[in-house]
mmCIF file of C-alpha atoms in Angstrom:
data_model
loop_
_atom_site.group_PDB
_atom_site.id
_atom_site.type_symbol
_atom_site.label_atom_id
_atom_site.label_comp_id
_atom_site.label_asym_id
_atom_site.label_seq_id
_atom_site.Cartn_x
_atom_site.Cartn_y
_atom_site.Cartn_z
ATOM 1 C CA UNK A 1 64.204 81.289 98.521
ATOM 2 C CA UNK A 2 63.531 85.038 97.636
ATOM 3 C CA UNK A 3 62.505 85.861 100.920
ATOM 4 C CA UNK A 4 65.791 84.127 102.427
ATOM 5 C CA UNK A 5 68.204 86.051 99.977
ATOM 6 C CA UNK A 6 67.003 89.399 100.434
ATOM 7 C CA UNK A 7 67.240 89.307 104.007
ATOM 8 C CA UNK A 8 70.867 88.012 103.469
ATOM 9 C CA UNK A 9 71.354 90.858 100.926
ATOM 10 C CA UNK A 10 69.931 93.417 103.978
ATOM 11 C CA UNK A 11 71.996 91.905 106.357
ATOM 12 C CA UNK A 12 75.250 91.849 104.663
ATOM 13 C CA UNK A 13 74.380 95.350 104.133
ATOM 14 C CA UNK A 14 74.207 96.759 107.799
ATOM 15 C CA UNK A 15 77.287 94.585 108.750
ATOM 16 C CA UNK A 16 79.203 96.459 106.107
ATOM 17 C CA UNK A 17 77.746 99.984 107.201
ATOM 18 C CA UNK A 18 78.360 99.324 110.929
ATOM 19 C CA UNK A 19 82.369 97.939 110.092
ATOM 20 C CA UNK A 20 82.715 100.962 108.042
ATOM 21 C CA UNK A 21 81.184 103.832 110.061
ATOM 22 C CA UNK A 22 82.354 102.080 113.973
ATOM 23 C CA UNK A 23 82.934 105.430 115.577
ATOM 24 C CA UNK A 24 82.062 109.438 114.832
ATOM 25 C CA UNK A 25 84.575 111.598 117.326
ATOM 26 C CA UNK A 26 82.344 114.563 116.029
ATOM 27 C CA UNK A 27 79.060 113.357 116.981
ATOM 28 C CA UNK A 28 80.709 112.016 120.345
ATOM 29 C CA UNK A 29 82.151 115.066 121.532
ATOM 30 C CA UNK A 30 79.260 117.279 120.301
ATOM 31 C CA UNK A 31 77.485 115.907 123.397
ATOM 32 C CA UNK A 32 79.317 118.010 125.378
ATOM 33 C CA UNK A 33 79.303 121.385 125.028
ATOM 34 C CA UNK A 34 82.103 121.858 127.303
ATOM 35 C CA UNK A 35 84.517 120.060 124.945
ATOM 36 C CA UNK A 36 83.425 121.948 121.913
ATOM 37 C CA UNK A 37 86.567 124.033 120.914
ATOM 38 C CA UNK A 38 88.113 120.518 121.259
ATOM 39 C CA UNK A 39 85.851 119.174 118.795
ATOM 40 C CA UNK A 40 85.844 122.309 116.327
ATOM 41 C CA UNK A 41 89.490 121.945 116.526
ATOM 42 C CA UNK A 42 89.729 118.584 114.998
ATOM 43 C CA UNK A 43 87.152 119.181 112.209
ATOM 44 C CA UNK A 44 89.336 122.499 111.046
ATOM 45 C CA UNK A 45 92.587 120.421 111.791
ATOM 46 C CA UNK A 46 91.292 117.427 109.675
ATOM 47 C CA UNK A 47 92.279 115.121 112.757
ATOM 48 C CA UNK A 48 88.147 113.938 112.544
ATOM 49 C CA UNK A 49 87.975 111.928 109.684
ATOM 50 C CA UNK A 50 91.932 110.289 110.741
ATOM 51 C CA UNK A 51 90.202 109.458 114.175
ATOM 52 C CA UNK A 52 87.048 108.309 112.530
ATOM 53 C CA UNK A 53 89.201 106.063 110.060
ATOM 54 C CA UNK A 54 91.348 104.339 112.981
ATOM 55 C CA UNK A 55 90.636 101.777 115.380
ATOM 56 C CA UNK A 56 91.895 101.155 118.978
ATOM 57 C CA UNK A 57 92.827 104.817 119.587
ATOM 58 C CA UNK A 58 92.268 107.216 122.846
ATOM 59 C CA UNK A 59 91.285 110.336 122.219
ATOM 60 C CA UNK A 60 92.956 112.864 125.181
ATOM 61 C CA UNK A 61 89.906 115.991 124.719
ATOM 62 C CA UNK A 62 90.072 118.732 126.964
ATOM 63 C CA UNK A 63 87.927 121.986 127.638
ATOM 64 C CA UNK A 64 87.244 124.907 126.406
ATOM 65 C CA UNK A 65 88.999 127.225 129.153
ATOM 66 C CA UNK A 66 92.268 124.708 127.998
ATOM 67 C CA UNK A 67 91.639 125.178 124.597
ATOM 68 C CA UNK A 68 91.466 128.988 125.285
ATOM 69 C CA UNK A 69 94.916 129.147 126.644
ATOM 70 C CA UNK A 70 96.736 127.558 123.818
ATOM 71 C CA UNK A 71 94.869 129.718 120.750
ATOM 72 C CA UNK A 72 95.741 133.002 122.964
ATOM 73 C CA UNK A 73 98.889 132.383 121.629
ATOM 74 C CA UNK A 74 97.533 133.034 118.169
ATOM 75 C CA UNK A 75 99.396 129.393 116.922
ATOM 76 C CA UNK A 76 99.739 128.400 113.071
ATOM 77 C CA UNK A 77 96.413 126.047 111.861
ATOM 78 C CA UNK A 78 99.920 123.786 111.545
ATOM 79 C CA UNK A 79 101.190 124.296 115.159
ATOM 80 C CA UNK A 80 97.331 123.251 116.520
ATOM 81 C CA UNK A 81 96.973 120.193 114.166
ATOM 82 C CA UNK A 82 100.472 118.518 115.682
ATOM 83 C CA UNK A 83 99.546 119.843 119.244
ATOM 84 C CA UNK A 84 95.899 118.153 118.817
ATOM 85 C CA UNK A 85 97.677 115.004 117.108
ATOM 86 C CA UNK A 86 99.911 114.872 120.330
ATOM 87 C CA UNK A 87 96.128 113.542 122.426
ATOM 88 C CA UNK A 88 95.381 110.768 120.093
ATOM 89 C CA UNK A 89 97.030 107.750 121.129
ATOM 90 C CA UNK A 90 97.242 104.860 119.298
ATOM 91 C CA UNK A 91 96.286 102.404 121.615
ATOM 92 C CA UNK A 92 93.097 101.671 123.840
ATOM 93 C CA UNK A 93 92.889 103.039 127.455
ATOM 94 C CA UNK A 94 89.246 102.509 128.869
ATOM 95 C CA UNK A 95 88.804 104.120 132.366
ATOM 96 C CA UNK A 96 89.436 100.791 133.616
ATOM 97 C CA UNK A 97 92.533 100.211 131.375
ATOM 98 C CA UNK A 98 93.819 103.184 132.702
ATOM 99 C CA UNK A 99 93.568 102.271 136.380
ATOM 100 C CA UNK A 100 94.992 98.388 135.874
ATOM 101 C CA UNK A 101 98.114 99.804 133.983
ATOM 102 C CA UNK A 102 100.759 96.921 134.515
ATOM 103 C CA UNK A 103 103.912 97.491 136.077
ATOM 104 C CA UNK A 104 102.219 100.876 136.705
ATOM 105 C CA UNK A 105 103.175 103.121 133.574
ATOM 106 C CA UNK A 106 102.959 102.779 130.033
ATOM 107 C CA UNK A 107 104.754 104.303 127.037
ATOM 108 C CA UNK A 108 101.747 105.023 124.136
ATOM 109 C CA UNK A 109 102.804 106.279 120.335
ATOM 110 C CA UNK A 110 100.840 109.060 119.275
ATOM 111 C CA UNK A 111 98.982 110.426 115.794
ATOM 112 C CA UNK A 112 101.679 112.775 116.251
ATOM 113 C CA UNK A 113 104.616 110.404 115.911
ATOM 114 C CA UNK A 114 102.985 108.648 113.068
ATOM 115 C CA UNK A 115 102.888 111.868 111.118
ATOM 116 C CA UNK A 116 106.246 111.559 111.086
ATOM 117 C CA UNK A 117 106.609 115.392 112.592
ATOM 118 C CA UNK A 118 107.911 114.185 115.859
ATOM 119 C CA UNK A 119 111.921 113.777 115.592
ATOM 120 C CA UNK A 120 113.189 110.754 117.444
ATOM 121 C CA UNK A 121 110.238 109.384 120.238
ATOM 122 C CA UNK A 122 108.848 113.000 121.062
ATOM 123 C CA UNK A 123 105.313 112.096 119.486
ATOM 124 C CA UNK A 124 105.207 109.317 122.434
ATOM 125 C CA UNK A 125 102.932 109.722 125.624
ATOM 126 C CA UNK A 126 104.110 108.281 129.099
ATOM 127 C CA UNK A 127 100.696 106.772 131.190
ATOM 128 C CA UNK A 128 101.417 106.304 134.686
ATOM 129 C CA UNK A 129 99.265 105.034 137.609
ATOM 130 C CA UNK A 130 99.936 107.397 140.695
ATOM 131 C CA UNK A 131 99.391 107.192 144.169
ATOM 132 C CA UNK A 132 95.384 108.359 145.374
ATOM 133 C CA UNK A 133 93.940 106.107 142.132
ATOM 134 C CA UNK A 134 95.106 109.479 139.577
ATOM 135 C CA UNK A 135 96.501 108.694 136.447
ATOM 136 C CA UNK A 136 99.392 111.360 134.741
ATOM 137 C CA UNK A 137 100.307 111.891 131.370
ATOM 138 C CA UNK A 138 103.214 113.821 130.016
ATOM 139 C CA UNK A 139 104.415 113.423 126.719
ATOM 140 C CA UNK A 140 108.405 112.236 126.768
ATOM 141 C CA UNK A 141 110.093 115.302 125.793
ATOM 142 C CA UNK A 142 108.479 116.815 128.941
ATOM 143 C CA UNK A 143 111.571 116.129 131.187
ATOM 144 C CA UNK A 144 109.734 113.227 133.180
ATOM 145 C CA UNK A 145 107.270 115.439 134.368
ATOM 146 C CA UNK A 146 103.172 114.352 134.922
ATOM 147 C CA UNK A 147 101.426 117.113 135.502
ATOM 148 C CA UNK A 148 98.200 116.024 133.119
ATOM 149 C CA UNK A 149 95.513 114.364 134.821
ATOM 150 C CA UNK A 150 92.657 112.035 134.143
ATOM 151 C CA UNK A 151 89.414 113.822 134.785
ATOM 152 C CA UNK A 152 86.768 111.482 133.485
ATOM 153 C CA UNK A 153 85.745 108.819 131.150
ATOM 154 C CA UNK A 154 83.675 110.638 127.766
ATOM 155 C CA UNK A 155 82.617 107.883 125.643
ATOM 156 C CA UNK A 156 83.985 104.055 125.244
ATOM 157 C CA UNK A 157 83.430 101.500 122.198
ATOM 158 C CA UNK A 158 85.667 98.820 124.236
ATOM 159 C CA UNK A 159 88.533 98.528 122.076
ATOM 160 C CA UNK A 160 87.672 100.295 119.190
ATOM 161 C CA UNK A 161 87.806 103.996 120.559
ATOM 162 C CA UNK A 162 88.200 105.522 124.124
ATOM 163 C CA UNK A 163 87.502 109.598 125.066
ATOM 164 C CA UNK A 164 88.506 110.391 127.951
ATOM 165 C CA UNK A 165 88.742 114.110 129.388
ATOM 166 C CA UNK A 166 92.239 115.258 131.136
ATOM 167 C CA UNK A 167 93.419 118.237 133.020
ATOM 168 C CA UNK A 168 94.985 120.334 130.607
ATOM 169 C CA UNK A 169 96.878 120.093 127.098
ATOM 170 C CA UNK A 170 100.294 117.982 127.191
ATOM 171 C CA UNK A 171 103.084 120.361 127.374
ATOM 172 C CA UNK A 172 105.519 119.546 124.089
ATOM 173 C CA UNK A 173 107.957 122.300 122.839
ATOM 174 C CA UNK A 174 108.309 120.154 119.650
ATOM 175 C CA UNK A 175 104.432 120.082 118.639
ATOM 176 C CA UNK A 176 103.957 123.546 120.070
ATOM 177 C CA UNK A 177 106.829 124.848 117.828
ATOM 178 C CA UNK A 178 106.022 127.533 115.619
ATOM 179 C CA UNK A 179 105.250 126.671 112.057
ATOM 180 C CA UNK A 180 105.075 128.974 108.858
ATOM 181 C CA UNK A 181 101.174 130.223 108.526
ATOM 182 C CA UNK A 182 99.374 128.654 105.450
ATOM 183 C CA UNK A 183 99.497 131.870 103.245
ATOM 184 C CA UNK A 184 103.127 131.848 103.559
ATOM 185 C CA UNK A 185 103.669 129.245 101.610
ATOM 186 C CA UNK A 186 105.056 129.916 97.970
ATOM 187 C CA UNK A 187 103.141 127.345 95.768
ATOM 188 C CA UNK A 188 105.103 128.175 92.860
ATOM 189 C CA UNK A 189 108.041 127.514 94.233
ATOM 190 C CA UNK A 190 106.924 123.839 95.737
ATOM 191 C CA UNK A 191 105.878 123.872 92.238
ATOM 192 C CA UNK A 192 108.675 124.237 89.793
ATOM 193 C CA UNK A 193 110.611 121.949 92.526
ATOM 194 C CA UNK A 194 108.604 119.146 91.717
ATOM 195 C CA UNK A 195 108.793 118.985 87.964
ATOM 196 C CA UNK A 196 105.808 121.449 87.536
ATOM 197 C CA UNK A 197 108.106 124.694 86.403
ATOM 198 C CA UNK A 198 105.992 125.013 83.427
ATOM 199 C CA UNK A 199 102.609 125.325 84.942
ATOM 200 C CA UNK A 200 103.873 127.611 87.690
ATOM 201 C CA UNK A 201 105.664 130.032 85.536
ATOM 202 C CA UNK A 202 102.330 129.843 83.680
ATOM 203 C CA UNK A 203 100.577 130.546 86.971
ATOM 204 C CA UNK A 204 102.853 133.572 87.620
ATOM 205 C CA UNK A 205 102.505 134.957 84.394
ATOM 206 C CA UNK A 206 98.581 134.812 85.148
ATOM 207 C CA UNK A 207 98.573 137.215 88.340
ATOM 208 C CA UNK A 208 94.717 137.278 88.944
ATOM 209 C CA UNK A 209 94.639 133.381 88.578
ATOM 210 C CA UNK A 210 97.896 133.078 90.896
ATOM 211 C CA UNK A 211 95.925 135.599 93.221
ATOM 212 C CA UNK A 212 92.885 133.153 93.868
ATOM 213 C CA UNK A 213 95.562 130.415 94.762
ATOM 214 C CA UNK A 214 96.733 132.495 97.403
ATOM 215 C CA UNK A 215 93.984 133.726 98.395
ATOM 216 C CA UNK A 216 93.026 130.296 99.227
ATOM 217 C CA UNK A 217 95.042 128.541 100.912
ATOM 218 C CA UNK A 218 94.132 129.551 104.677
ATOM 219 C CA UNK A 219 90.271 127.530 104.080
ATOM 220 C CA UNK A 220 91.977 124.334 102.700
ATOM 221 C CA UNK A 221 93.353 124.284 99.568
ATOM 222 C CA UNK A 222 93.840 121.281 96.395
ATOM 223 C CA UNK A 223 95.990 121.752 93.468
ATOM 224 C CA UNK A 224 96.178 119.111 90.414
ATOM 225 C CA UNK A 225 99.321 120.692 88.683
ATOM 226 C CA UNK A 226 100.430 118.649 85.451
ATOM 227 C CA UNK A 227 103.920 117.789 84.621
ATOM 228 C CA UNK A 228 106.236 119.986 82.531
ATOM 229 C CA UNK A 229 106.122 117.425 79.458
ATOM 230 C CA UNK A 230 102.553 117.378 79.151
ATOM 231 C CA UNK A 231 101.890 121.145 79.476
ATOM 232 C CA UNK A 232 104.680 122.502 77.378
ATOM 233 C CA UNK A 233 103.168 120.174 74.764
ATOM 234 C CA UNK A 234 99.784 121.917 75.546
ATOM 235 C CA UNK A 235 101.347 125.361 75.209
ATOM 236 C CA UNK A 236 100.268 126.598 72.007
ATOM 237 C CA UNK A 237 96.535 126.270 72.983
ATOM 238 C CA UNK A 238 96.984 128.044 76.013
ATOM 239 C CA UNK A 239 98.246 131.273 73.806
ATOM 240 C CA UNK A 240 95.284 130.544 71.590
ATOM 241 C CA UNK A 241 92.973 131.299 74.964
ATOM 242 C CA UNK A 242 91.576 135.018 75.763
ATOM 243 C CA UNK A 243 92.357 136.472 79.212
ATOM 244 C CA UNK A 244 89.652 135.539 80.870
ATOM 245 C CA UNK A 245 89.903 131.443 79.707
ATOM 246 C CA UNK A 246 93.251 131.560 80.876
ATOM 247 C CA UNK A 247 92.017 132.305 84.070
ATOM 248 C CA UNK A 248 89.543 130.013 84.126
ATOM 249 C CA UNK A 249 91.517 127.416 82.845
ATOM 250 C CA UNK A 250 94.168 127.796 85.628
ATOM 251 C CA UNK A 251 91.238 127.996 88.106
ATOM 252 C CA UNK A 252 90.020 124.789 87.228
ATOM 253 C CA UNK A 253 93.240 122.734 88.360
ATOM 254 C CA UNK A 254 91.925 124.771 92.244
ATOM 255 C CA UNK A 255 89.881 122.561 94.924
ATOM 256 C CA UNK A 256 88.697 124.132 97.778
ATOM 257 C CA UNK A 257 85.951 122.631 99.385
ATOM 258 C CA UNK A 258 87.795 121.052 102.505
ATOM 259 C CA UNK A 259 86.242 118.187 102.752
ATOM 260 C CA UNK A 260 85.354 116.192 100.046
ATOM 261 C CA UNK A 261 87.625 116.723 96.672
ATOM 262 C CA UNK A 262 85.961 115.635 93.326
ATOM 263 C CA UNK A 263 88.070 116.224 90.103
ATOM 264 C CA UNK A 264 85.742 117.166 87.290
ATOM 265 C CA UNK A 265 87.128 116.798 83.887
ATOM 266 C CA UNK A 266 86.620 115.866 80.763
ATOM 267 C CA UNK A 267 89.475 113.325 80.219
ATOM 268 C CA UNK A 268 89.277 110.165 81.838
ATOM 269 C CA UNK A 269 93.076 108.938 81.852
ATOM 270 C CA UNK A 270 95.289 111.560 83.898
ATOM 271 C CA UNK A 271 96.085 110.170 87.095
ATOM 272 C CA UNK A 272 97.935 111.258 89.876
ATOM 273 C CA UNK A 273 101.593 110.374 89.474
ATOM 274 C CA UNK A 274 102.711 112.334 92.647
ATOM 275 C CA UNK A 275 102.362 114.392 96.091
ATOM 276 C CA UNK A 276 104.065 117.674 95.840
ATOM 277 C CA UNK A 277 103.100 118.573 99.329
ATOM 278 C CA UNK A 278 100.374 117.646 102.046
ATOM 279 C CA UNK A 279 100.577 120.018 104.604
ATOM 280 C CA UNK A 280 97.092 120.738 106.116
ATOM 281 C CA UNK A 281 95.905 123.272 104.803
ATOM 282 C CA UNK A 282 97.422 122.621 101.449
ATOM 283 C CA UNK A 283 97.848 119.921 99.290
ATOM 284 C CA UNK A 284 99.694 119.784 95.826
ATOM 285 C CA UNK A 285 99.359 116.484 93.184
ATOM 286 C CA UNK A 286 101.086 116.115 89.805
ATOM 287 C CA UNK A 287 98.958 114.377 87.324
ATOM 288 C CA UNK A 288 100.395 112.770 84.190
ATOM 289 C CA UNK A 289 97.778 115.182 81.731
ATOM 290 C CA UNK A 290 96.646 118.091 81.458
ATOM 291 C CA UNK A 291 92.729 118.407 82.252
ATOM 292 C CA UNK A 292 90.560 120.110 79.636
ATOM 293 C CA UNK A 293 87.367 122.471 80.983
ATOM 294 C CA UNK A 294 84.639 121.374 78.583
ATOM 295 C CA UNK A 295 83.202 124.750 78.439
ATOM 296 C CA UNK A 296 86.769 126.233 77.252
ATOM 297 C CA UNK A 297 87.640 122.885 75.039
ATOM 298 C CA UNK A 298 84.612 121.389 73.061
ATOM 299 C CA UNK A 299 85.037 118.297 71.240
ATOM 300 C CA UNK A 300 85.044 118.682 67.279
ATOM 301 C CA UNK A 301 81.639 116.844 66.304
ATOM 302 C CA UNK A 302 82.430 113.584 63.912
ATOM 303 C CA UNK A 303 81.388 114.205 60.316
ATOM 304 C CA UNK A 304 78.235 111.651 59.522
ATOM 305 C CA UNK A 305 80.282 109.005 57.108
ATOM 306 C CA UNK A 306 78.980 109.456 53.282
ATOM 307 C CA UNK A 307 76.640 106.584 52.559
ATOM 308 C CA UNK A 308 78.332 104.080 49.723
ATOM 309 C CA UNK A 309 77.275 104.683 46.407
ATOM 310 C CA UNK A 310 75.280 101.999 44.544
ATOM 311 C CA UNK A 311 76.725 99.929 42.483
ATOM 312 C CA UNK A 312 75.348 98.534 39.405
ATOM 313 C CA UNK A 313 73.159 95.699 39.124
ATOM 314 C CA UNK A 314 75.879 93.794 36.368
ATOM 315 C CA UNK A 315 78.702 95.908 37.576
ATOM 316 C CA UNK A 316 81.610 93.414 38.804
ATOM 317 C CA UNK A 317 82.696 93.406 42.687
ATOM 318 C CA UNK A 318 85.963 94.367 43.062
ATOM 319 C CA UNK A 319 88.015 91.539 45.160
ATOM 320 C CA UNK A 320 89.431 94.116 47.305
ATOM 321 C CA UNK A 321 88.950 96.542 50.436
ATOM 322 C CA UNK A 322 88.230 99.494 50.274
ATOM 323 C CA UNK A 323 90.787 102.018 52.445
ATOM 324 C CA UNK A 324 88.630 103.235 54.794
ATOM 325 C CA UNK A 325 88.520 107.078 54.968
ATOM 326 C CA UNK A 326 91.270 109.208 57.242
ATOM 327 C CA UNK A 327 89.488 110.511 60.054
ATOM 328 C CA UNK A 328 89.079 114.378 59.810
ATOM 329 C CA UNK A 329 91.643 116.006 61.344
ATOM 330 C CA UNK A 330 91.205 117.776 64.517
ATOM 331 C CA UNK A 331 91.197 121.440 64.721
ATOM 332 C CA UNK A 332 93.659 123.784 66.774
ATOM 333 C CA UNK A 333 91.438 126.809 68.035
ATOM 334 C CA UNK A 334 91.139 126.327 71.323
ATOM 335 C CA UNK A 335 87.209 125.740 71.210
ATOM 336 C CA UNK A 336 88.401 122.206 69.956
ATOM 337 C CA UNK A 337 89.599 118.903 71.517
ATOM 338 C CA UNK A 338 93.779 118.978 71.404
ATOM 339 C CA UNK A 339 94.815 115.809 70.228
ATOM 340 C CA UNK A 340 95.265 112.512 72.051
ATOM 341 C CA UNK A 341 93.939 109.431 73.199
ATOM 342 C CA UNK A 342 90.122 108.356 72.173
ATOM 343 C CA UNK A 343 89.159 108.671 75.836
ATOM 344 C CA UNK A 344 90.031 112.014 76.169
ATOM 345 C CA UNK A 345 88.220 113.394 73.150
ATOM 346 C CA UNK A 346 85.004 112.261 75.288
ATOM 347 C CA UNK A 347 83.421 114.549 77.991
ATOM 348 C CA UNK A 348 83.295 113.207 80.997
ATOM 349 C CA UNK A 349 80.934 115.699 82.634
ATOM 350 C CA UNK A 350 81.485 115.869 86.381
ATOM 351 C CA UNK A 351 83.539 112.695 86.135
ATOM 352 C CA UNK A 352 84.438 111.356 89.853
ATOM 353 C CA UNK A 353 85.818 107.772 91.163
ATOM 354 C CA UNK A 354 83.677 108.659 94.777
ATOM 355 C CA UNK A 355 80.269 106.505 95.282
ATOM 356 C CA UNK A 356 77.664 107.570 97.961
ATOM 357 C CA UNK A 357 76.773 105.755 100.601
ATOM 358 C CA UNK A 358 72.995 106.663 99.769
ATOM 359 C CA UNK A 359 73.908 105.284 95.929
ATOM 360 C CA UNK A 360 75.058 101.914 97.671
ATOM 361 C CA UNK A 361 71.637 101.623 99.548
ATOM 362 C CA UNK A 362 69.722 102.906 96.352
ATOM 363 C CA UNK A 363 71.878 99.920 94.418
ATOM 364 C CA UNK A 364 71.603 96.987 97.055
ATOM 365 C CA UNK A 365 67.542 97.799 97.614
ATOM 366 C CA UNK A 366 66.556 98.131 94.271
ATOM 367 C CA UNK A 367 68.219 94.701 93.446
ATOM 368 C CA UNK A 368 66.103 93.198 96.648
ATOM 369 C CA UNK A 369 63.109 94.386 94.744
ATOM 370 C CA UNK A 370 63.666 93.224 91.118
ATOM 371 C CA UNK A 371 64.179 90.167 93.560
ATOM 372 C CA UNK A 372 60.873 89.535 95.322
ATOM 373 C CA UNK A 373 59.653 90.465 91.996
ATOM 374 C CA UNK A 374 60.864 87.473 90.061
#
């Protein structure tokens, strides 16, 4: 009985993993060194973990002399993520797919045209099976012209993901067209056009804060800015705050780790109410609160409650409660909690909603073992 659940716990484990984790595009295309600027490309771009989170995709790579051509023209981080987006296509084409194409040709959507980026069908890819067993591409604002070719087969999961190698980047004016750089965005003014005026003309008024922003946003940029309600209520302890913790509490609302974005804070009810923007490199959320650094906003401590005071042995009970006592009022220096709900006068530290893979293992083995141990 023990023996036959915890193998049924183990299994039900790896199934999960393997659904979960069915493809890496990193780990495939760092096999192949001459495909590397490809594969850079998509980790900077973000396009990785889009490809890694789809199913029944192709993945167009090409090399590094290709890759060369198009970044001589010094594009926008922008420009290169909808050029890249314009090789995934949403749809399986194996090697031998690609060669049994009915009818002979074959219309694909692209990651581009789900972006949303492409006007009309631009972001679509037309396959065709040519004379001499070659196979074009050429995206469909391209005139009709298929001057990409099929060069080799990479990697195949059969109809989960394909990578195949072809002649050259599609040619697209629309994905190729320019695009604003990253630090020429104004995040102030995508700001206080999203019902966050108060926190940016905070920002502004902050210049070495609003510098760090800026300074920013070419890596990969976060920003959790609260909604005008909230802060102008939260005002008056902002004034209350020297230079320097206004900084750092304007800093704090800043992710900028790329990858992975974990909001630490010491209230556990804001939420995300809206997307300002989510432009790679930058992306902008309002949230419904405003977040409180622990180390610039310590709780109050609670006052022990007075113990009762003994009543005598033939004194009479009264036949009524007591009142309890007010709670002490909370303080206004800015070392103190603001008020608000009881959740938020709790610190959360390093409070996150992501879970580990290696915690899930740690979890599911350590309740085999209590198992076998029953």
């Amino acid at each position: 009985m023990q023996l036959t659940v915890l193998l049924s716990l183990l299994f039900l484990l790896s199934t999960t993993t393997t659904f979960t984790y069915g493809h890496n595009i990193t780990k495939i295309l760092g096999q192949h060194p001459s495909l590397s600027t490809f594969n850079h490309y998509l980790t900077l771009t973000h396009l990785a973990g889009e490809i890694n989170r789809r199913t029944t995709i192709t993945v167009c790579a090409v090399d590094n002399a290709a890759m060369s051509e198009m970044l001589s023209k010094n594009p926008s981080i922008t420009t290169i993520k909808n050029i890249l987006s314009l090789h995934v296509l949403l749809d399986y084409f194996g090697a031998k797919k690609l060669h049994q194409i009915r009818d002979g040709s074959a219309l694909s959507a692209t990651m581009f045209q789900a972006t949303g980026s492409a006007p009309g069908s631009t972001g679509f890819v037309n396959i065709t099976d040519v004379k001499g067993g070659k196979v074009a591409f050429g995206p469909k604002d391209n005139g009709g012209n298929l001057d990409v070719f099929y060069v080799k087969s990479v990697e195949e999961i059969p109809y989960n993901i394909s990578v195949i190698q072809i002649s050259k980047l599609f040619p697209s004016d629309v994905a190729a067209a320019p695009t604003p750089a990253p630090s020429a965005m104004n995040l102030t003014d995508i700001m206080s056009a999203h019902g966050c005026k108060v926190f940016a003309d905070t920002l502004i008024a902050n210049p070495d804060a609003s510098k760090t922003y800026q300074d920013n946003i070419d890596g990969g940029l976060t920003v959790f800015c609260p909604l005008d309600d909230p802060f102008k209520a939260f005002l008056p302890k902002f004034k209350n705050l020297t230079a320097s913790g206004k900084e750092s509490f304007l800093e704090f609302y800043v992710q900028n780790d790329a990858e992975d974005v974990t909001l630490k804070t010491r209230s556990t009810t804001a939420k995300i109410v809206g997307t300002l923007i989510d432009e790679q490199p930058l992306a902008i959320y309002s949230i419904d609160k405003v977040l409180l650094p622990k180390e610039l906003f310590k709780a109050a401590p609670t006052p022990a409650p007075a113990p009762a005071p003994e009543e005598a042995a033939d004194a009479p009970k009264s036949s009524k409660h007591k009142k309890p006592a007010a709670d002490a009022a909370p303080s206004d220096s800015p070392a103190d909690s603001p008020e608000g709900d009881a959740a938020d006068q709790t610190a959360d530290n390093n409070a996150s909603v992501r879970l580990d893979g290696g915690r899930l293992v740690a979890i599911v083995l350590s309740l085999c073992l209590g198992l076998l141990l029953l």
